[in-house]
Structure formats: structure tokens, C-alpha cells
XYZ file of C-alpha atoms in Angstrom:
418
model
C -61.169 37.896 -14.445
C -58.263 36.270 -12.369
C -55.535 39.091 -13.581
C -57.904 41.800 -12.283
C -57.967 40.812 -8.694
C -54.671 42.453 -7.719
C -55.416 45.549 -9.675
C -58.934 45.895 -8.122
C -57.164 45.750 -4.917
C -54.684 48.609 -5.891
C -57.689 50.689 -7.066
C -59.475 50.062 -3.744
C -56.491 51.180 -1.889
C -56.351 54.509 -3.862
C -59.950 55.500 -3.286
C -60.632 57.814 -0.490
C -63.574 60.048 0.147
C -65.291 61.205 -2.995
C -65.141 64.929 -3.796
C -68.308 66.775 -4.689
C -67.078 69.548 -6.865
C -65.821 72.917 -5.951
C -66.812 76.284 -4.468
C -64.508 78.372 -6.745
C -61.419 78.571 -9.120
C -58.418 80.737 -9.159
C -55.631 81.114 -11.728
C -52.135 81.179 -10.182
C -48.940 81.266 -12.100
C -50.647 80.215 -15.413
C -52.438 77.172 -13.746
C -56.238 76.979 -12.965
C -56.707 75.564 -9.447
C -60.018 74.674 -7.806
C -60.935 75.220 -4.260
C -63.432 74.696 -1.620
C -64.322 77.169 1.182
C -63.800 75.318 4.625
C -64.186 77.026 7.765
C -62.548 80.361 6.701
C -59.837 78.805 4.773
C -59.432 77.323 1.184
C -58.982 73.538 0.367
C -57.375 72.722 -3.018
C -59.994 70.277 -4.689
C -60.833 68.998 -7.971
C -63.763 69.489 -10.477
C -63.133 66.180 -12.202
C -66.148 64.218 -10.582
C -68.392 67.040 -11.203
C -67.337 67.818 -14.804
C -65.338 64.706 -16.027
C -65.457 65.577 -19.607
C -64.639 69.365 -19.128
C -61.999 69.199 -16.293
C -58.860 71.115 -16.955
C -55.971 69.031 -16.072
C -53.093 71.095 -14.676
C -49.747 70.240 -16.425
C -45.957 71.243 -15.883
C -45.244 73.052 -12.718
C -47.732 73.569 -10.191
C -47.106 76.033 -7.270
C -50.036 76.141 -4.718
C -50.599 79.691 -3.237
C -50.586 80.330 0.260
C -53.671 82.311 -0.010
C -56.480 82.965 -2.447
C -59.179 85.665 -3.064
C -62.804 84.781 -1.929
C -65.819 86.965 -1.441
C -63.541 90.027 -1.487
C -61.050 88.990 1.048
C -57.646 86.712 0.938
C -58.073 83.516 2.664
C -55.299 80.999 3.534
C -54.894 77.719 1.639
C -54.462 75.083 4.244
C -55.580 71.645 2.813
C -55.235 69.680 -0.261
C -58.333 67.471 -0.480
C -58.895 63.956 -1.862
C -58.248 63.475 -5.589
C -57.379 67.393 -6.110
C -54.882 66.496 -8.718
C -56.532 62.978 -9.833
C -55.178 61.981 -13.085
C -53.043 64.921 -13.686
C -50.163 62.746 -15.384
C -48.696 65.775 -16.910
C -47.828 67.607 -13.671
C -43.994 67.420 -13.413
C -43.193 69.594 -10.444
C -45.152 70.771 -7.185
C -44.670 73.327 -4.617
C -46.326 73.323 -1.230
C -46.517 76.552 0.603
C -45.958 76.852 4.514
C -49.764 77.240 4.998
C -50.875 73.739 3.940
C -50.994 71.647 6.976
C -53.291 68.796 5.670
C -52.716 66.678 2.583
C -55.116 63.672 1.824
C -53.367 60.472 1.207
C -54.849 60.397 -2.301
C -54.528 64.040 -3.255
C -52.136 63.372 -6.100
C -53.400 59.900 -7.369
C -52.516 59.477 -10.897
C -49.853 62.233 -10.938
C -47.520 59.722 -12.625
C -44.999 62.349 -14.290
C -43.842 63.946 -10.965
C -40.127 64.652 -11.095
C -39.659 67.231 -8.306
C -41.460 68.079 -5.057
C -40.723 70.698 -2.553
C -42.347 71.839 0.790
C -41.765 75.574 1.757
C -39.440 75.983 4.607
C -41.533 76.809 7.703
C -44.211 74.425 7.093
C -45.174 73.142 10.561
C -46.509 69.932 9.434
C -44.605 68.796 6.213
C -41.010 69.048 4.846
C -38.724 68.022 1.927
C -35.549 67.602 4.088
C -32.417 67.502 2.407
C -33.862 68.232 -0.885
C -35.343 64.993 -1.068
C -37.985 65.790 -3.650
C -40.748 64.155 -1.588
C -43.371 65.314 0.985
C -42.620 64.122 4.500
C -44.883 64.203 7.535
C -42.476 65.770 9.849
C -43.761 64.529 13.292
C -44.145 61.002 12.255
C -41.224 60.726 9.647
C -43.512 59.275 7.253
C -42.945 59.931 3.426
C -46.376 60.471 1.999
C -45.736 61.529 -1.578
C -42.521 60.907 -3.730
C -41.345 61.635 -7.196
C -39.105 59.674 -9.686
C -36.202 61.676 -8.349
C -36.892 61.035 -4.743
C -33.802 60.128 -2.480
C -35.442 58.736 0.689
C -33.533 60.518 3.732
C -31.919 58.188 6.276
C -34.230 59.257 8.912
C -37.576 58.601 7.512
C -39.415 55.993 9.353
C -42.415 54.899 6.972
C -43.302 55.080 3.476
C -46.993 55.786 3.124
C -49.639 54.190 1.223
C -49.580 54.788 -2.547
C -46.559 57.116 -1.956
C -44.763 56.208 -5.390
C -47.640 54.422 -7.007
C -47.624 54.395 -10.870
C -44.750 56.781 -11.294
C -43.191 57.111 -14.818
C -39.581 56.778 -14.934
C -38.950 55.295 -11.555
C -36.206 52.641 -12.259
C -34.584 52.295 -8.857
C -35.137 53.077 -5.177
C -33.134 52.634 -2.102
C -35.024 52.206 1.139
C -32.816 53.154 4.236
C -32.483 51.136 7.412
C -34.612 53.731 9.251
C -37.835 52.605 7.583
C -39.810 50.094 9.544
C -43.189 50.071 7.397
C -43.952 50.226 3.734
C -47.517 51.122 3.440
C -50.189 49.564 0.983
C -49.374 49.853 -2.771
C -46.652 52.232 -2.191
C -44.887 51.175 -5.415
C -47.589 49.677 -7.170
C -47.913 49.941 -10.999
C -44.114 51.428 -11.134
C -43.696 49.603 -14.398
C -40.093 50.544 -15.009
C -38.966 49.752 -11.363
C -36.290 47.178 -11.720
C -33.925 47.793 -8.553
C -35.009 47.809 -4.975
C -32.676 47.856 -2.042
C -34.498 47.324 1.099
C -33.320 48.475 4.396
C -32.451 46.116 7.234
C -35.038 47.241 9.719
C -38.289 46.844 7.701
C -40.701 44.907 9.648
C -43.952 44.958 7.341
C -44.372 45.196 3.763
C -48.033 45.852 3.445
C -50.601 44.757 0.733
C -49.917 45.528 -2.940
C -46.774 47.468 -2.352
C -44.964 46.055 -5.509
C -48.094 44.933 -7.356
C -47.822 45.403 -11.225
C -44.125 46.226 -11.017
C -43.519 44.509 -14.412
C -39.746 45.162 -14.790
C -38.713 44.055 -11.263
C -36.450 41.092 -11.682
C -35.012 40.164 -8.235
C -35.525 41.453 -4.515
C -33.853 40.474 -1.357
C -36.229 40.514 1.734
C -34.170 41.408 4.713
C -34.054 39.293 8.017
C -35.927 41.879 9.670
C -39.227 41.409 7.760
C -41.907 39.487 9.522
C -44.980 40.216 7.250
C -45.698 40.090 3.377
C -49.114 41.659 2.752
C -51.872 40.575 0.259
C -50.903 40.719 -3.224
C -47.529 42.382 -2.427
C -45.769 41.082 -5.473
C -48.831 40.261 -7.627
C -48.495 40.398 -11.501
C -44.677 40.831 -11.454
C -43.826 38.652 -14.489
C -40.345 39.404 -14.503
C -39.666 38.648 -11.123
C -37.254 35.491 -11.315
C -35.522 35.660 -7.951
C -36.913 36.212 -4.352
C -34.871 35.935 -1.340
C -37.003 35.662 1.724
C -35.266 36.763 5.006
C -35.032 34.302 7.962
C -37.922 36.091 10.083
C -40.643 36.138 7.470
C -43.769 34.719 9.406
C -46.510 35.447 7.319
C -47.088 35.298 3.500
C -50.578 36.918 2.772
C -53.101 35.886 0.107
C -52.023 36.345 -3.359
C -48.551 37.560 -2.449
C -47.041 36.199 -5.485
C -50.089 36.015 -7.606
C -49.243 35.279 -11.158
C -45.570 35.786 -11.018
C -44.946 33.467 -13.823
C -40.853 34.292 -13.903
C -40.391 32.555 -10.508
C -38.206 29.568 -10.797
C -37.191 28.630 -7.217
C -38.336 29.536 -3.876
C -36.948 28.801 -0.392
C -39.403 29.368 2.597
C -37.551 30.010 5.780
C -37.959 28.105 8.855
C -39.848 31.015 10.465
C -42.890 30.820 7.945
C -46.147 29.620 9.624
C -48.760 30.858 7.284
C -49.128 30.976 3.600
C -52.363 32.407 2.463
C -54.860 31.470 -0.295
C -53.609 31.946 -3.814
C -50.156 33.006 -2.603
C -48.374 31.328 -5.462
C -51.275 31.285 -7.934
C -50.327 30.544 -11.449
C -46.623 30.646 -10.765
C -46.431 28.057 -13.297
C -42.871 27.710 -14.089
C -41.626 27.201 -10.464
C -39.229 24.386 -10.892
C -38.159 23.760 -7.042
C -39.775 24.651 -3.892
C -38.028 24.213 -0.624
C -39.431 24.634 2.980
C -37.116 24.717 5.911
C -39.785 24.471 8.525
C -40.101 21.126 10.452
C -43.776 22.174 10.914
C -45.446 22.582 7.759
C -46.871 26.106 7.358
C -50.622 26.469 7.314
C -51.685 26.791 3.759
C -54.767 28.592 2.331
C -56.994 27.361 -0.513
C -55.381 27.374 -3.956
C -52.100 28.527 -2.633
C -50.095 26.584 -5.395
C -52.760 26.640 -8.055
C -51.229 26.323 -11.336
C -47.832 25.079 -9.817
C -46.975 21.614 -11.048
C -47.527 18.999 -8.216
C -44.486 17.017 -9.825
C -41.702 19.712 -8.842
C -39.208 18.586 -6.214
C -40.297 19.818 -2.742
C -37.454 19.641 -0.339
C -38.217 19.525 3.463
C -35.962 18.962 6.450
C -34.593 15.368 7.073
C -37.147 13.134 8.691
C -40.108 15.265 7.911
C -41.058 13.907 4.331
C -43.966 11.905 5.856
C -45.142 14.915 7.990
C -45.313 17.022 4.774
C -47.018 14.220 2.709
C -50.191 14.417 4.932
C -50.191 18.070 5.745
C -53.226 19.998 4.555
C -51.916 21.932 1.301
C -48.590 20.072 1.148
C -50.178 16.807 0.240
C -50.751 18.428 -3.127
C -47.019 17.692 -3.947
C -46.137 14.186 -4.990
C -42.217 14.702 -5.386
C -41.131 15.382 -1.892
C -37.499 14.880 -0.654
C -35.258 15.383 2.297
C -33.083 18.528 2.253
C -29.551 17.563 1.136
C -26.731 18.261 3.458
C -25.376 21.564 3.226
C -21.934 20.854 1.980
C -19.714 17.758 1.002
C -17.835 15.894 3.550
C -14.115 15.971 2.864
C -13.790 12.160 3.102
C -16.364 12.067 0.095
C -14.705 14.757 -1.912
C -12.093 13.775 -4.140
C -8.539 15.349 -3.238
C -9.866 16.645 0.226
C -11.765 19.510 -1.390
C -14.324 21.020 0.795
C -17.563 22.460 -0.548
C -19.811 24.662 1.790
C -22.368 27.541 1.686
C -22.208 31.073 2.985
C -24.090 34.016 2.308
C -25.696 33.019 -0.712
C -22.326 31.699 -2.123
C -20.849 28.130 -2.835
C -17.295 28.055 -1.582
C -14.454 25.577 -2.268
C -11.577 24.829 -0.057
C -8.565 22.786 -1.329
C -5.242 22.115 0.273
C -2.354 23.957 -1.494
C -0.462 20.495 -1.697
C -3.444 18.618 -3.298
C -4.401 18.410 -6.833
C -7.825 19.931 -7.317
C -9.991 18.134 -9.889
C -12.543 20.131 -11.621
C -15.634 21.136 -10.025
C -18.853 21.170 -11.915
C -21.807 23.255 -10.577
C -25.418 22.435 -11.789
C -28.839 23.990 -10.902
C -31.679 21.636 -9.686
C -32.815 21.126 -13.205
C -29.527 19.676 -14.140
C -28.116 22.743 -16.126
C -24.559 23.418 -16.016
C -24.084 26.560 -14.261
C -20.147 26.791 -13.768
C -16.979 24.790 -13.787
C -14.113 25.356 -11.483
C -10.644 24.209 -12.962
C -7.422 23.533 -10.993
C -6.358 26.581 -8.600
C -9.748 28.487 -9.156
C -11.276 28.653 -5.738
C -13.326 31.891 -6.253
C -16.887 31.487 -4.866
C -19.674 30.752 -6.966
C -22.531 33.404 -6.403
C -25.877 31.639 -6.585
C -28.043 33.767 -8.988
C -31.178 32.561 -6.872
C -31.720 30.740 -3.679
C -32.343 27.088 -4.105
C -30.923 23.813 -4.630
C -27.733 23.300 -6.568
C -25.687 20.404 -7.378
C -21.971 20.037 -7.121
C -19.747 17.444 -8.581
C -16.070 17.247 -7.552
C -14.060 15.363 -10.256
C -15.220 11.720 -10.099
C -16.718 11.717 -6.495
C -20.337 11.341 -6.126
C -22.528 14.410 -6.798
C -23.847 16.247 -3.653
C -26.854 18.628 -3.421
C -26.232 22.019 -1.535
C -29.009 24.595 -0.460
C -28.416 28.253 -0.982
C -31.130 29.852 1.291
C -30.055 33.569 0.572
């Protein structure tokens, strides 16, 4: 049952008010649409809960009319209700008229095939600015529904809950610097999503945002982020590299639940809380580094399935503090963080090695003979060799601890944090 936990959460997030059927149907541009009569206007609804075995799923292009006939008169279409297009994975394009001023957040749950979205000019509440192929709530700047071709405009302030959830064919997304919040399950179950570029002003990444993104291999959390929600990366088996920004304070329960691909994790000094089951069943984690001098509070089973024998690196002078801290006393192989860099006096040929911006750099006087430099990961695997005259930086594939050996000088460990 453990694998169901994050997905039950995602399903819960996608459930809104239940619909009770429909008052009438109307065929428009080849599609049969269902409506409820609400205070003199029409609300697009669904018949799926009333007649689940006989419901006609719209497919292809759906154009929502601005008015429909009811009891001998034309009434405006002003809203799209909960689950109005539930499970309509065959809908590929959507047009929203200027009369629609209310859209339930789960109106398009299950519309996994959406390729294009357009809101009519003149709509007072929503827009599709710059041809972005999305629905944006104009006043708040919140993107409420996206498609696989969405380009998020640079003035969008938030991405709403389940905005992209479950989309087929969404392989990459760029989140602009203007976005401050990413709502719950916004990209959950986007199984082909393998590239995410996150803006520099995101503050909160809410629960389940990337849950079930099975193709996602790496992600950089910017320094602006302070909060990672529950199950935010749950069930992302391909995720091998995560870079946590310098401001992350809270890592909620199940954040990396069953991320079996994770190898190294560096927790910034800002982290104060790690929720229960946060790294549950991350069983191939090979090293863990905590940069805080105060051991973060740890929830129950936070590291369940992680070997207690892996190296845990902590700040110099704080090994004993971590050994007795609740949750951290689980680990039996705790070491002081190595110095960042090699002292010139200890490096053969006066070669300096230091870390900057996720890279290991080398500096050797031009009149000195540079011995070969070998770079290993924390498990002792050779990653690269630098020969004489080659001073190009080594770009660390993931944050973590690396071992650098210059010629015959003693090997030194360096810590790459981002």
C-alpha cells in the first residue's frame, strides 16, 4: 500500500464539489455539451456522474458557446462547473468565450490531451495573453489551466493547483521569475516531463507538485524557495540529482517518497524541519550532507529504507551533536564536513583546487609543472582526470562530496552544494 499514498493525495487534491447531473444538453459545432440552468444563465456541466456508462466524452476541438437555447430563449453561458470535462482525454483544443467568468479548478481534470487553449478577447476575468495556450485569471495573474504547448508568460504570478496535471506530451517547462507560488499537484503525473527550469522568485512549492513525474531526472531548487510541500517529488524514480537552494526551511512529509534514483543529497544550512517519510525508501542514497550546525527536526520514518551506514557529513565540531539528535541518531557513519578546497601548501606544484557555483576549479601557476589531477565521487568512482595544462572546470553532475587527488599529494574531499 505504501506506493498508493502520494497518489491518493493527488486524487484528493483533484476532487472538488460533486456534480449531480445536468438540466439539458446542446450540440454545438459537432460536440454534445451538457448544461445546468443557474440563475438565468447556463453552466457547462457533466453527465458522467449521473450516467457513467453512457456519458459521451467530447473529443477533438471543443468550442464553448457564449449562449445556448433554454425554454425558448437564449441564455448566456457564464461558468464551467466542477468536472465538466472530467476524463475527456481526447479533447485536444479548447475555446472559452467572453461570457464565461467562472471556471472551477477541476473543470478540466483528466483532459490529458490538451494541446491548445484560447480565451476570447474581451473576457473580463480570464485571458490567454501572448498566445500562451493557457487560461490565466487576469486579476491575480494565476495560470489556472495549461496545455502541453503552454509558454508561461513572464508576468504570471502563480501556477494554480493541478494546472498541468497528467498532461500527455509535456516534456519541458520554463517557470519565469515572476512566479512566486506553484499550487498543489500542478505538474503531477506528467509522466514525460524531464526538464524543469524554475524561476528565481518562487517561494513555495506546494504539495504533490511533481508527484509521479517518472521521467524527471534532475531539478535545481532556486535560493528563493523556502518551502517544499508534502509529497512534492513523490514517486519520481528517475530523479537522480536534486539541488536544494540556500533558503529552504521546510521539507514536508513524503517530499521525496520512494525516489529510488537519488544518490546524493545536500541539505542547506537553512533547513529546520524534515517531515515524516520525507526520504522514505530512497534506498540507493549513498551520501547525505547536512550543512546546519543545529540538526533539523526530523519526523518519524523520515529516512526509512535509507541505509544507516551511508556517510553523513555534518559541520566541523558537530558530529557528537548529530549522534544524539533525534532522527539523526539513526546514522552510524557520521563525519565532519571536509574543507572546501586544498591548501596550496598541501597541493603538489602549488596547484589550488576550490569550489564555486557547482564546479570544481583548478589554478596552477604558469611556470609550474602541473601533475595529473584525479576526481572521484564519494563512492570512489573515477569521474575525470585533468592532465598538464588542462585547467577547465569540472562540472559536478550532482551536489555532494567529491575526492580530488593532485599528483602524489594527499587526497582531499570537497563539498559541492549547488
